[in-house]
């Protein structure tokens, strides 16, 4: 999304001034990856899934994304899209540079702050990203090093005939499984198209609580009125903020 910033004109008679800076440190990364989220589970579901939606928007696809909710036998959460994937030379910038985004030139996309890709680190010390592009499958691990600073490493690169796109996957401890199910309903009921989900019970609950829009308005079951902005990304993002 295009983030508008109003420019200001300041005139002073000060001879010397210095710009503010942000020091790269474990403390700064922890604040930006974790402390900005009140509900960390919901944030991870929302951020990863919105990125997947953006990937489909980029290629004009209305196909649903694929979501794997953790179970007691398969303890991971993952989101798979079938968008263009990420160019190999951009992976490090997108996943290691805070506030870097390649979505700042359009309002057709939800993202733009350059923080969502790092959100899994608020729940886990590591997660994997599998990038399908140009006939290759590239598997990366994003992790906190011994100083709690985020890093990314390429684990493997192999030829692949799988559809292009991205899969983000993280391990979920047993005590969070039910919270993932509950929060996924709260997030995905705002999606125009319900993702393909491995949990039929959750999928049914999403459909039961689905937001139905009439032009730019809808009323939720709690009688909250929602207004869809003329800018597409606002149709989803503020409501997710309400749910944090």
PDB file of C-alpha atoms in Angstrom:
ATOM      1  CA  UNK A   1       0.000   0.000   0.000  1.00  0.00           C
ATOM      2  CA  UNK A   2       1.057   3.586  -0.549  1.00  0.00           C
ATOM      3  CA  UNK A   3       1.821   5.185   2.788  1.00  0.00           C
ATOM      4  CA  UNK A   4       1.193   8.900   2.596  1.00  0.00           C
ATOM      5  CA  UNK A   5       3.516  11.100   4.630  1.00  0.00           C
ATOM      6  CA  UNK A   6       2.902  14.809   4.852  1.00  0.00           C
ATOM      7  CA  UNK A   7       6.057  16.809   4.252  1.00  0.00           C
ATOM      8  CA  UNK A   8       6.911  19.729   6.493  1.00  0.00           C
ATOM      9  CA  UNK A   9       9.033  22.785   5.921  1.00  0.00           C
ATOM     10  CA  UNK A  10      11.050  23.932   8.918  1.00  0.00           C
ATOM     11  CA  UNK A  11      13.318  26.959   8.992  1.00  0.00           C
ATOM     12  CA  UNK A  12      15.745  27.430  11.893  1.00  0.00           C
ATOM     13  CA  UNK A  13      18.844  29.444  12.708  1.00  0.00           C
ATOM     14  CA  UNK A  14      20.589  26.434  14.225  1.00  0.00           C
ATOM     15  CA  UNK A  15      24.074  25.964  12.813  1.00  0.00           C
ATOM     16  CA  UNK A  16      24.307  22.213  13.300  1.00  0.00           C
ATOM     17  CA  UNK A  17      21.852  19.383  13.758  1.00  0.00           C
ATOM     18  CA  UNK A  18      21.899  15.583  13.722  1.00  0.00           C
ATOM     19  CA  UNK A  19      19.409  13.055  12.413  1.00  0.00           C
ATOM     20  CA  UNK A  20      17.822  10.501  14.731  1.00  0.00           C
ATOM     21  CA  UNK A  21      18.905   6.903  14.145  1.00  0.00           C
ATOM     22  CA  UNK A  22      17.838   3.405  15.166  1.00  0.00           C
ATOM     23  CA  UNK A  23      20.577   1.162  16.496  1.00  0.00           C
ATOM     24  CA  UNK A  24      20.357  -2.416  15.303  1.00  0.00           C
ATOM     25  CA  UNK A  25      20.177  -4.515  18.461  1.00  0.00           C
ATOM     26  CA  UNK A  26      18.378  -7.493  19.944  1.00  0.00           C
ATOM     27  CA  UNK A  27      16.235  -5.056  21.959  1.00  0.00           C
ATOM     28  CA  UNK A  28      15.151  -3.142  18.856  1.00  0.00           C
ATOM     29  CA  UNK A  29      14.365  -6.339  16.956  1.00  0.00           C
ATOM     30  CA  UNK A  30      12.340  -7.676  19.883  1.00  0.00           C
ATOM     31  CA  UNK A  31      10.237  -4.511  19.993  1.00  0.00           C
ATOM     32  CA  UNK A  32       9.564  -4.551  16.244  1.00  0.00           C
ATOM     33  CA  UNK A  33       9.027  -8.305  15.937  1.00  0.00           C
ATOM     34  CA  UNK A  34       7.112  -9.002  19.112  1.00  0.00           C
ATOM     35  CA  UNK A  35       6.222  -6.161  21.456  1.00  0.00           C
ATOM     36  CA  UNK A  36       4.108  -4.275  18.905  1.00  0.00           C
ATOM     37  CA  UNK A  37       1.537  -7.092  18.984  1.00  0.00           C
ATOM     38  CA  UNK A  38      -0.969  -7.427  21.797  1.00  0.00           C
ATOM     39  CA  UNK A  39      -2.349 -10.742  20.506  1.00  0.00           C
ATOM     40  CA  UNK A  40       0.679 -12.468  19.024  1.00  0.00           C
ATOM     41  CA  UNK A  41      -1.116 -15.554  17.671  1.00  0.00           C
ATOM     42  CA  UNK A  42      -3.710 -13.473  15.860  1.00  0.00           C
ATOM     43  CA  UNK A  43      -0.986 -11.185  14.544  1.00  0.00           C
ATOM     44  CA  UNK A  44       0.976 -14.067  13.037  1.00  0.00           C
ATOM     45  CA  UNK A  45      -2.114 -15.532  11.364  1.00  0.00           C
ATOM     46  CA  UNK A  46      -3.133 -12.137  10.044  1.00  0.00           C
ATOM     47  CA  UNK A  47       0.258 -10.927   8.828  1.00  0.00           C
ATOM     48  CA  UNK A  48       1.284 -14.116   7.025  1.00  0.00           C
ATOM     49  CA  UNK A  49      -2.153 -14.593   5.485  1.00  0.00           C
ATOM     50  CA  UNK A  50      -2.392 -10.985   4.299  1.00  0.00           C
ATOM     51  CA  UNK A  51       0.971 -11.386   2.583  1.00  0.00           C
ATOM     52  CA  UNK A  52      -0.404 -14.490   0.872  1.00  0.00           C
ATOM     53  CA  UNK A  53      -3.481 -12.563  -0.273  1.00  0.00           C
ATOM     54  CA  UNK A  54      -1.213  -9.869  -1.680  1.00  0.00           C
ATOM     55  CA  UNK A  55       0.694 -12.504  -3.634  1.00  0.00           C
ATOM     56  CA  UNK A  56      -2.528 -13.638  -5.297  1.00  0.00           C
ATOM     57  CA  UNK A  57      -3.534 -10.052  -6.000  1.00  0.00           C
ATOM     58  CA  UNK A  58      -0.214  -9.488  -7.749  1.00  0.00           C
ATOM     59  CA  UNK A  59      -1.089 -12.077 -10.390  1.00  0.00           C
ATOM     60  CA  UNK A  60      -4.824 -11.348 -10.498  1.00  0.00           C
ATOM     61  CA  UNK A  61      -5.797 -14.659  -8.887  1.00  0.00           C
ATOM     62  CA  UNK A  62      -8.918 -15.115  -6.746  1.00  0.00           C
ATOM     63  CA  UNK A  63      -7.944 -18.667  -5.752  1.00  0.00           C
ATOM     64  CA  UNK A  64      -7.972 -19.339  -1.998  1.00  0.00           C
ATOM     65  CA  UNK A  65      -4.723 -19.558  -0.092  1.00  0.00           C
ATOM     66  CA  UNK A  66      -3.892 -22.798   1.735  1.00  0.00           C
ATOM     67  CA  UNK A  67      -3.664 -22.857   5.528  1.00  0.00           C
ATOM     68  CA  UNK A  68      -2.508 -25.653   7.815  1.00  0.00           C
ATOM     69  CA  UNK A  69      -3.621 -25.188  11.410  1.00  0.00           C
ATOM     70  CA  UNK A  70      -1.615 -27.043  14.066  1.00  0.00           C
ATOM     71  CA  UNK A  71      -2.918 -30.329  15.429  1.00  0.00           C
ATOM     72  CA  UNK A  72      -1.570 -32.597  18.150  1.00  0.00           C
ATOM     73  CA  UNK A  73      -0.090 -34.852  15.447  1.00  0.00           C
ATOM     74  CA  UNK A  74       1.066 -32.108  13.060  1.00  0.00           C
ATOM     75  CA  UNK A  75       2.220 -29.258  15.246  1.00  0.00           C
ATOM     76  CA  UNK A  76       2.783 -26.528  12.741  1.00  0.00           C
ATOM     77  CA  UNK A  77       1.025 -23.522  11.309  1.00  0.00           C
ATOM     78  CA  UNK A  78       1.645 -22.753   7.650  1.00  0.00           C
ATOM     79  CA  UNK A  79       0.284 -20.565   4.887  1.00  0.00           C
ATOM     80  CA  UNK A  80       0.891 -21.368   1.222  1.00  0.00           C
ATOM     81  CA  UNK A  81       0.106 -19.004  -1.616  1.00  0.00           C
ATOM     82  CA  UNK A  82       0.335 -19.504  -5.353  1.00  0.00           C
ATOM     83  CA  UNK A  83       1.564 -16.081  -6.311  1.00  0.00           C
ATOM     84  CA  UNK A  84       4.782 -15.163  -8.121  1.00  0.00           C
ATOM     85  CA  UNK A  85       7.172 -16.126  -5.330  1.00  0.00           C
ATOM     86  CA  UNK A  86      10.035 -13.803  -4.411  1.00  0.00           C
ATOM     87  CA  UNK A  87      13.076 -13.135  -6.602  1.00  0.00           C
ATOM     88  CA  UNK A  88      16.069 -14.801  -5.007  1.00  0.00           C
ATOM     89  CA  UNK A  89      18.029 -11.558  -4.856  1.00  0.00           C
ATOM     90  CA  UNK A  90      15.223  -9.890  -2.846  1.00  0.00           C
ATOM     91  CA  UNK A  91      14.731 -12.547  -0.170  1.00  0.00           C
ATOM     92  CA  UNK A  92      17.300 -11.162   2.263  1.00  0.00           C
ATOM     93  CA  UNK A  93      16.032  -7.590   1.936  1.00  0.00           C
ATOM     94  CA  UNK A  94      12.400  -8.594   2.491  1.00  0.00           C
ATOM     95  CA  UNK A  95      13.047 -10.881   5.458  1.00  0.00           C
ATOM     96  CA  UNK A  96      15.900  -9.107   7.244  1.00  0.00           C
ATOM     97  CA  UNK A  97      15.289  -5.394   6.669  1.00  0.00           C
ATOM     98  CA  UNK A  98      12.684  -3.873   8.962  1.00  0.00           C
ATOM     99  CA  UNK A  99      10.408  -1.338   7.238  1.00  0.00           C
ATOM    100  CA  UNK A 100      11.614  -2.507   3.814  1.00  0.00           C
ATOM    101  CA  UNK A 101       8.690  -3.308   1.525  1.00  0.00           C
ATOM    102  CA  UNK A 102       8.198  -3.811  -2.202  1.00  0.00           C
ATOM    103  CA  UNK A 103       4.497  -2.877  -1.902  1.00  0.00           C
ATOM    104  CA  UNK A 104       4.778   0.890  -1.506  1.00  0.00           C
ATOM    105  CA  UNK A 105       3.750   1.814  -5.048  1.00  0.00           C
ATOM    106  CA  UNK A 106       0.164   0.552  -5.043  1.00  0.00           C
ATOM    107  CA  UNK A 107      -2.997   0.627  -2.947  1.00  0.00           C
ATOM    108  CA  UNK A 108      -4.122  -2.718  -4.334  1.00  0.00           C
ATOM    109  CA  UNK A 109      -2.016  -4.530  -1.740  1.00  0.00           C
ATOM    110  CA  UNK A 110      -2.513  -4.793   2.018  1.00  0.00           C
ATOM    111  CA  UNK A 111       1.113  -4.756   3.153  1.00  0.00           C
ATOM    112  CA  UNK A 112       3.601  -1.942   3.027  1.00  0.00           C
ATOM    113  CA  UNK A 113       5.149  -1.439   6.473  1.00  0.00           C
ATOM    114  CA  UNK A 114       7.841  -4.105   6.101  1.00  0.00           C
ATOM    115  CA  UNK A 115       7.071  -5.742   9.458  1.00  0.00           C
ATOM    116  CA  UNK A 116       4.652  -8.595   8.738  1.00  0.00           C
ATOM    117  CA  UNK A 117       7.215 -10.999   7.291  1.00  0.00           C
ATOM    118  CA  UNK A 118       9.059 -10.958  10.616  1.00  0.00           C
ATOM    119  CA  UNK A 119       5.958 -11.527  12.770  1.00  0.00           C
ATOM    120  CA  UNK A 120       6.512 -15.307  13.329  1.00  0.00           C
ATOM    121  CA  UNK A 121       9.496 -14.357  15.503  1.00  0.00           C
ATOM    122  CA  UNK A 122       7.075 -13.066  18.137  1.00  0.00           C
ATOM    123  CA  UNK A 123       6.021 -16.686  18.751  1.00  0.00           C
ATOM    124  CA  UNK A 124       9.033 -18.777  17.779  1.00  0.00           C
ATOM    125  CA  UNK A 125      12.813 -18.498  17.653  1.00  0.00           C
ATOM    126  CA  UNK A 126      12.778 -19.784  14.081  1.00  0.00           C
ATOM    127  CA  UNK A 127      10.512 -20.443  11.107  1.00  0.00           C
ATOM    128  CA  UNK A 128      10.947 -21.624   7.544  1.00  0.00           C
ATOM    129  CA  UNK A 129      10.109 -19.970   4.242  1.00  0.00           C
ATOM    130  CA  UNK A 130       9.873 -22.074   1.092  1.00  0.00           C
ATOM    131  CA  UNK A 131      10.076 -20.029  -2.082  1.00  0.00           C
ATOM    132  CA  UNK A 132       8.859 -21.583  -5.345  1.00  0.00           C
ATOM    133  CA  UNK A 133      10.008 -19.544  -8.334  1.00  0.00           C
ATOM    134  CA  UNK A 134      11.543 -19.952 -11.783  1.00  0.00           C
ATOM    135  CA  UNK A 135      11.519 -23.747 -11.573  1.00  0.00           C
ATOM    136  CA  UNK A 136      13.316 -23.910  -8.237  1.00  0.00           C
ATOM    137  CA  UNK A 137      12.382 -24.643  -4.643  1.00  0.00           C
ATOM    138  CA  UNK A 138      14.433 -22.618  -2.176  1.00  0.00           C
ATOM    139  CA  UNK A 139      14.090 -23.388   1.542  1.00  0.00           C
ATOM    140  CA  UNK A 140      15.174 -20.727   4.029  1.00  0.00           C
ATOM    141  CA  UNK A 141      15.289 -20.655   7.802  1.00  0.00           C
ATOM    142  CA  UNK A 142      14.729 -17.403   9.653  1.00  0.00           C
ATOM    143  CA  UNK A 143      16.013 -17.555  13.205  1.00  0.00           C
ATOM    144  CA  UNK A 144      17.310 -15.652  16.208  1.00  0.00           C
ATOM    145  CA  UNK A 145      21.016 -16.151  16.760  1.00  0.00           C
ATOM    146  CA  UNK A 146      22.728 -16.466  20.126  1.00  0.00           C
ATOM    147  CA  UNK A 147      22.376 -12.707  20.600  1.00  0.00           C
ATOM    148  CA  UNK A 148      18.645 -12.867  19.812  1.00  0.00           C
ATOM    149  CA  UNK A 149      19.217 -11.039  16.527  1.00  0.00           C
ATOM    150  CA  UNK A 150      17.207 -12.260  13.499  1.00  0.00           C
ATOM    151  CA  UNK A 151      19.063 -13.911  10.630  1.00  0.00           C
ATOM    152  CA  UNK A 152      18.138 -15.799   7.449  1.00  0.00           C
ATOM    153  CA  UNK A 153      19.983 -18.727   5.869  1.00  0.00           C
ATOM    154  CA  UNK A 154      19.390 -20.650   2.660  1.00  0.00           C
ATOM    155  CA  UNK A 155      19.110 -24.351   3.524  1.00  0.00           C
ATOM    156  CA  UNK A 156      18.608 -25.820   0.078  1.00  0.00           C
ATOM    157  CA  UNK A 157      17.941 -25.021  -3.571  1.00  0.00           C
ATOM    158  CA  UNK A 158      16.553 -27.734  -5.821  1.00  0.00           C
ATOM    159  CA  UNK A 159      14.747 -27.920  -9.134  1.00  0.00           C
ATOM    160  CA  UNK A 160      10.966 -28.137  -8.763  1.00  0.00           C
ATOM    161  CA  UNK A 161       7.903 -28.378 -10.971  1.00  0.00           C
ATOM    162  CA  UNK A 162       5.560 -27.223  -8.183  1.00  0.00           C
ATOM    163  CA  UNK A 163       3.475 -24.079  -8.754  1.00  0.00           C
ATOM    164  CA  UNK A 164       5.179 -20.797  -7.926  1.00  0.00           C
ATOM    165  CA  UNK A 165       4.452 -19.144  -4.601  1.00  0.00           C
ATOM    166  CA  UNK A 166       5.551 -19.007  -1.003  1.00  0.00           C
ATOM    167  CA  UNK A 167       4.984 -21.143   2.086  1.00  0.00           C
ATOM    168  CA  UNK A 168       5.691 -19.850   5.587  1.00  0.00           C
ATOM    169  CA  UNK A 169       5.774 -22.463   8.331  1.00  0.00           C
ATOM    170  CA  UNK A 170       6.427 -22.416  12.078  1.00  0.00           C
ATOM    171  CA  UNK A 171       6.278 -24.937  14.920  1.00  0.00           C
ATOM    172  CA  UNK A 172       3.442 -24.470  17.426  1.00  0.00           C
ATOM    173  CA  UNK A 173       3.599 -25.872  20.989  1.00  0.00           C
ATOM    174  CA  UNK A 174       0.645 -27.961  22.146  1.00  0.00           C
ATOM    175  CA  UNK A 175      -0.753 -25.349  24.525  1.00  0.00           C
ATOM    176  CA  UNK A 176      -1.256 -22.900  21.626  1.00  0.00           C
ATOM    177  CA  UNK A 177      -3.205 -25.224  19.315  1.00  0.00           C
ATOM    178  CA  UNK A 178      -6.668 -24.242  20.531  1.00  0.00           C
ATOM    179  CA  UNK A 179      -5.755 -20.554  20.449  1.00  0.00           C
ATOM    180  CA  UNK A 180      -4.688 -20.898  16.817  1.00  0.00           C
ATOM    181  CA  UNK A 181      -8.059 -22.433  15.990  1.00  0.00           C
ATOM    182  CA  UNK A 182      -9.990 -19.705  17.799  1.00  0.00           C
ATOM    183  CA  UNK A 183      -7.991 -16.820  16.384  1.00  0.00           C
ATOM    184  CA  UNK A 184      -8.055 -18.170  12.848  1.00  0.00           C
ATOM    185  CA  UNK A 185     -11.860 -17.892  12.915  1.00  0.00           C
ATOM    186  CA  UNK A 186     -11.598 -14.275  14.074  1.00  0.00           C
ATOM    187  CA  UNK A 187      -9.180 -13.442  11.254  1.00  0.00           C
ATOM    188  CA  UNK A 188     -10.495 -15.426   8.300  1.00  0.00           C
ATOM    189  CA  UNK A 189     -14.148 -14.454   8.725  1.00  0.00           C
ATOM    190  CA  UNK A 190     -13.141 -11.091   7.215  1.00  0.00           C
ATOM    191  CA  UNK A 191     -11.643 -12.729   4.125  1.00  0.00           C
ATOM    192  CA  UNK A 192     -13.825 -12.575   1.027  1.00  0.00           C
ATOM    193  CA  UNK A 193     -12.732 -16.122   0.199  1.00  0.00           C
ATOM    194  CA  UNK A 194     -12.183 -18.619   3.002  1.00  0.00           C
ATOM    195  CA  UNK A 195      -8.764 -20.306   2.758  1.00  0.00           C
ATOM    196  CA  UNK A 196      -8.459 -24.026   2.153  1.00  0.00           C
ATOM    197  CA  UNK A 197      -7.988 -25.194   5.745  1.00  0.00           C
ATOM    198  CA  UNK A 198      -7.099 -28.657   7.059  1.00  0.00           C
ATOM    199  CA  UNK A 199      -9.574 -28.274   9.950  1.00  0.00           C
ATOM    200  CA  UNK A 200     -13.189 -28.719   8.796  1.00  0.00           C
ATOM    201  CA  UNK A 201     -14.639 -27.590  12.131  1.00  0.00           C
ATOM    202  CA  UNK A 202     -12.754 -24.287  11.950  1.00  0.00           C
ATOM    203  CA  UNK A 203     -13.738 -23.825   8.305  1.00  0.00           C
ATOM    204  CA  UNK A 204     -17.405 -24.292   9.269  1.00  0.00           C
ATOM    205  CA  UNK A 205     -17.134 -21.736  12.073  1.00  0.00           C
ATOM    206  CA  UNK A 206     -15.566 -19.241   9.687  1.00  0.00           C
ATOM    207  CA  UNK A 207     -18.486 -19.639   7.293  1.00  0.00           C
ATOM    208  CA  UNK A 208     -20.984 -19.273  10.142  1.00  0.00           C
ATOM    209  CA  UNK A 209     -19.413 -15.976  11.231  1.00  0.00           C
ATOM    210  CA  UNK A 210     -18.546 -14.753   7.741  1.00  0.00           C
ATOM    211  CA  UNK A 211     -18.790 -11.008   7.201  1.00  0.00           C
ATOM    212  CA  UNK A 212     -21.282 -10.276   4.436  1.00  0.00           C
ATOM    213  CA  UNK A 213     -20.744  -6.965   2.712  1.00  0.00           C
ATOM    214  CA  UNK A 214     -23.478  -4.903   1.049  1.00  0.00           C
ATOM    215  CA  UNK A 215     -21.558  -2.481  -1.111  1.00  0.00           C
ATOM    216  CA  UNK A 216     -19.316  -0.716   1.423  1.00  0.00           C
ATOM    217  CA  UNK A 217     -21.142  -1.605   4.640  1.00  0.00           C
ATOM    218  CA  UNK A 218     -21.798  -4.586   6.854  1.00  0.00           C
ATOM    219  CA  UNK A 219     -23.015  -5.267  10.380  1.00  0.00           C
ATOM    220  CA  UNK A 220     -21.357  -7.919  12.531  1.00  0.00           C
ATOM    221  CA  UNK A 221     -23.165 -10.176  14.978  1.00  0.00           C
ATOM    222  CA  UNK A 222     -22.125  -7.850  17.830  1.00  0.00           C
ATOM    223  CA  UNK A 223     -23.893  -5.003  15.949  1.00  0.00           C
ATOM    224  CA  UNK A 224     -20.622  -3.315  15.099  1.00  0.00           C
ATOM    225  CA  UNK A 225     -20.917  -1.486  11.792  1.00  0.00           C
ATOM    226  CA  UNK A 226     -17.978  -1.799   9.423  1.00  0.00           C
ATOM    227  CA  UNK A 227     -17.323   0.553   6.527  1.00  0.00           C
ATOM    228  CA  UNK A 228     -15.200  -0.485   3.582  1.00  0.00           C
ATOM    229  CA  UNK A 229     -12.833   2.294   2.559  1.00  0.00           C
ATOM    230  CA  UNK A 230     -12.417   3.411  -1.034  1.00  0.00           C
ATOM    231  CA  UNK A 231      -8.802   2.347  -0.639  1.00  0.00           C
ATOM    232  CA  UNK A 232      -8.808  -1.438  -0.995  1.00  0.00           C
ATOM    233  CA  UNK A 233      -6.338  -2.299   1.787  1.00  0.00           C
ATOM    234  CA  UNK A 234      -8.474  -0.527   4.364  1.00  0.00           C
ATOM    235  CA  UNK A 235     -11.262  -3.015   3.712  1.00  0.00           C
ATOM    236  CA  UNK A 236      -9.359  -5.585   5.741  1.00  0.00           C
ATOM    237  CA  UNK A 237      -6.519  -4.058   7.714  1.00  0.00           C
ATOM    238  CA  UNK A 238      -8.321  -1.812  10.225  1.00  0.00           C
ATOM    239  CA  UNK A 239     -10.602  -4.659  11.202  1.00  0.00           C
ATOM    240  CA  UNK A 240      -7.596  -6.827  11.907  1.00  0.00           C
ATOM    241  CA  UNK A 241      -6.243  -4.024  14.070  1.00  0.00           C
ATOM    242  CA  UNK A 242      -9.546  -4.041  15.956  1.00  0.00           C
ATOM    243  CA  UNK A 243      -9.035  -7.747  16.603  1.00  0.00           C
ATOM    244  CA  UNK A 244      -5.478  -7.474  17.924  1.00  0.00           C
TER     245      UNK A 244
END
